[in-house]
Coordinates of C-alpha atoms in Angstrom, one line a residue:
M1 CA 129.7 25.7 131.7
S2 CA 128.8 26.3 128.3
F3 CA 126.1 24.0 126.2
S4 CA 123.9 24.0 122.9
V5 CA 120.5 23.0 121.6
R6 CA 120.7 21.0 118.2
P7 CA 117.5 18.4 117.0
A8 CA 117.7 14.9 117.8
R9 CA 119.0 12.2 115.5
T10 CA 118.2 8.7 115.9
S11 CA 121.6 8.0 117.8
D12 CA 120.4 9.5 120.9
V13 CA 117.2 7.9 121.7
P14 CA 119.7 5.4 123.9
V15 CA 120.3 9.1 125.7
I16 CA 116.7 10.5 126.1
Q17 CA 115.7 6.7 127.3
A18 CA 118.4 7.1 129.8
L19 CA 117.8 11.1 130.4
V20 CA 114.2 9.6 131.2
E21 CA 114.6 6.3 133.6
P22 CA 115.8 7.7 136.8
L23 CA 112.0 11.2 135.6
V24 CA 110.4 6.8 135.3
Q25 CA 111.2 5.6 138.4
Q26 CA 110.1 8.8 139.7
R27 CA 106.8 9.0 138.1
I28 CA 107.7 12.0 136.9
L29 CA 107.4 10.9 133.6
L30 CA 105.6 7.9 132.0
G31 CA 107.7 4.8 130.7
K32 CA 108.2 4.4 127.0
D33 CA 109.0 1.8 124.4
A34 CA 112.3 2.3 122.5
V35 CA 110.0 2.5 119.2
V36 CA 107.5 5.6 120.1
F37 CA 111.0 7.3 120.8
Y38 CA 112.4 6.7 117.1
E39 CA 109.0 7.0 115.5
A40 CA 109.2 10.4 117.6
I41 CA 112.7 11.7 116.4
Q42 CA 111.9 14.6 115.0
E43 CA 110.6 16.1 117.7
F44 CA 113.0 16.1 120.4
R45 CA 115.7 19.0 120.5
I46 CA 119.0 17.5 122.9
A47 CA 120.7 20.0 125.2
E48 CA 124.6 19.1 125.0
G49 CA 127.3 20.4 127.2
A50 CA 130.7 22.0 125.2
D51 CA 132.5 18.4 124.8
G52 CA 128.8 17.2 123.0
T53 CA 127.9 15.3 126.0
P54 CA 123.7 14.9 126.0
I55 CA 122.7 17.1 129.5
G56 CA 118.9 17.4 128.5
C57 CA 115.8 16.6 125.6
G58 CA 112.4 18.1 125.8
A59 CA 109.9 17.1 122.5
L60 CA 107.1 18.7 120.9
H61 CA 103.9 16.8 119.7
V62 CA 102.0 18.5 118.1
M63 CA 97.6 17.4 118.8
W64 CA 95.9 20.0 116.5
Q65 CA 95.9 23.2 113.9
D66 CA 96.9 25.6 116.7
L67 CA 98.1 23.7 119.3
A68 CA 101.2 21.0 120.5
E69 CA 102.2 19.6 123.9
V70 CA 105.9 19.7 125.4
R71 CA 106.5 15.9 126.4
T72 CA 109.5 14.4 128.0
L73 CA 111.5 17.2 129.1
A74 CA 114.5 16.3 131.4
V75 CA 117.3 17.1 132.4
T76 CA 120.3 15.3 134.2
P77 CA 120.9 16.1 137.8
E78 CA 124.3 18.3 137.5
W79 CA 123.1 20.1 135.4
L80 CA 119.7 21.1 136.6
H81 CA 119.3 24.9 137.8
R82 CA 121.5 26.2 135.0
G83 CA 119.3 27.3 132.1
V84 CA 119.4 24.2 129.9
G85 CA 115.2 23.7 131.0
H86 CA 114.6 26.9 130.2
A87 CA 116.8 26.8 127.2
L88 CA 115.1 23.8 125.9
L89 CA 111.6 25.2 126.3
E90 CA 113.0 28.1 124.3
Q91 CA 113.7 26.4 121.6
L92 CA 110.6 24.0 122.0
E93 CA 108.5 27.3 121.2
T94 CA 110.2 28.5 119.0
D95 CA 109.9 25.1 117.0
A96 CA 106.0 25.8 117.4
R97 CA 106.0 29.3 116.3
E98 CA 108.1 28.4 113.2
L99 CA 105.3 25.4 112.7
G100 CA 102.3 27.9 113.0
L101 CA 101.0 27.0 116.3
S102 CA 99.8 29.4 119.3
R103 CA 99.2 27.0 122.2
L104 CA 101.4 24.9 124.3
F105 CA 100.6 21.8 126.6
C106 CA 101.8 20.2 129.2
L107 CA 101.4 17.9 131.7
T108 CA 103.5 18.2 134.0
F109 CA 104.5 18.3 138.1
E110 CA 107.2 21.0 137.8
V111 CA 104.1 23.9 138.2
P112 CA 106.3 26.6 139.0
F113 CA 109.1 25.9 136.5
F114 CA 106.4 26.4 133.6
S115 CA 105.1 28.8 135.4
R116 CA 108.2 31.0 135.3
H117 CA 108.0 30.3 131.5
G118 CA 104.3 31.8 131.0
F119 CA 102.3 28.6 131.0
E120 CA 98.8 28.8 133.5
P121 CA 97.2 25.9 135.2
M122 CA 94.3 24.9 132.1
T123 CA 90.6 26.1 133.5
E124 CA 87.2 23.9 132.4
E125 CA 86.7 25.3 129.3
P126 CA 85.2 24.0 126.4
I127 CA 86.5 23.0 123.5
D128 CA 84.7 23.3 120.0
P129 CA 83.0 20.2 119.4
A130 CA 83.9 20.0 115.9
V131 CA 87.2 19.8 117.5
Y132 CA 86.7 17.8 120.9
A133 CA 85.1 14.7 118.4
E134 CA 88.3 14.6 115.8
L135 CA 90.1 14.5 119.0
V136 CA 88.6 12.0 121.2
R137 CA 89.8 9.4 118.3
S138 CA 93.2 10.3 118.8
P139 CA 95.1 6.7 120.1
D140 CA 98.1 9.9 121.4
E141 CA 97.9 8.9 125.1
G142 CA 98.8 13.1 125.3
V143 CA 95.6 13.8 123.4
A144 CA 94.0 11.9 126.3
E145 CA 95.4 13.7 128.7
F146 CA 94.3 17.3 127.2
L147 CA 91.2 16.3 126.8
D148 CA 90.8 15.0 130.3
L149 CA 89.8 11.7 129.1
A150 CA 88.8 9.3 132.2
R151 CA 90.9 6.8 130.8
V152 CA 94.3 8.3 131.3
K153 CA 93.1 9.6 135.4
P154 CA 95.4 6.5 136.4
N155 CA 98.3 8.1 134.7
T156 CA 97.6 11.9 135.7
L157 CA 97.3 11.7 139.4
G158 CA 99.8 15.0 140.7
N159 CA 99.8 16.5 137.6
T160 CA 98.4 19.6 136.5
R161 CA 97.6 20.3 133.1
M162 CA 99.1 23.5 132.0
I163 CA 99.3 26.1 129.0
K164 CA 100.0 28.8 127.5
N165 CA 99.6 30.9 124.3
I166 CA 102.2 31.9 121.8

C-alpha cells in the first residue's frame, strides 16, 4: 500500500482533529481547539493513502533561530508500523533544514520511535541566558515544555523531552 505526504490545507483541520482525538483520549497528546489548528495549518503535513484518504499528520513549530518542535505526530491505527510516521518525520526534518534550523525538539511518550530517528533524551544543558529570557516570554506551551517550566508539568507527566541535531 502506498501513501504520500503533502502540505496541509485548511480543509484538513477536521481530519487533523479526528486523527488526534483518540490520542487525546488516551492522554498521549494534548487536545487543542480548532482555532489553534487553523492558526498553525502552515506547520502541518498530511500523509494520505493512494486513494487520498488522510492517514496521518505532523507539524513543525519554529521556536527559535535554530530550534523547532515536532508536534502532533499522529497515524491512524490501521497504518501504524508501515512507515507513515517515519515519512512524516522525515518531511518535517526536511522542512526544518530548509528553514535553516539545526535542532528539533519533541515531548513524547514514543521514546523508541524518536530514538530510532536520532532523537536523544534531553539533559539539563544550560540555555544561553539571553535566549532563555526571550523564550520564557512566549505564551506557547511547547516552548514552556522545552524549558521544562513548572506550569506545564501536570500536562507533561510521563513524557520525555527529546532533542536531535540535524
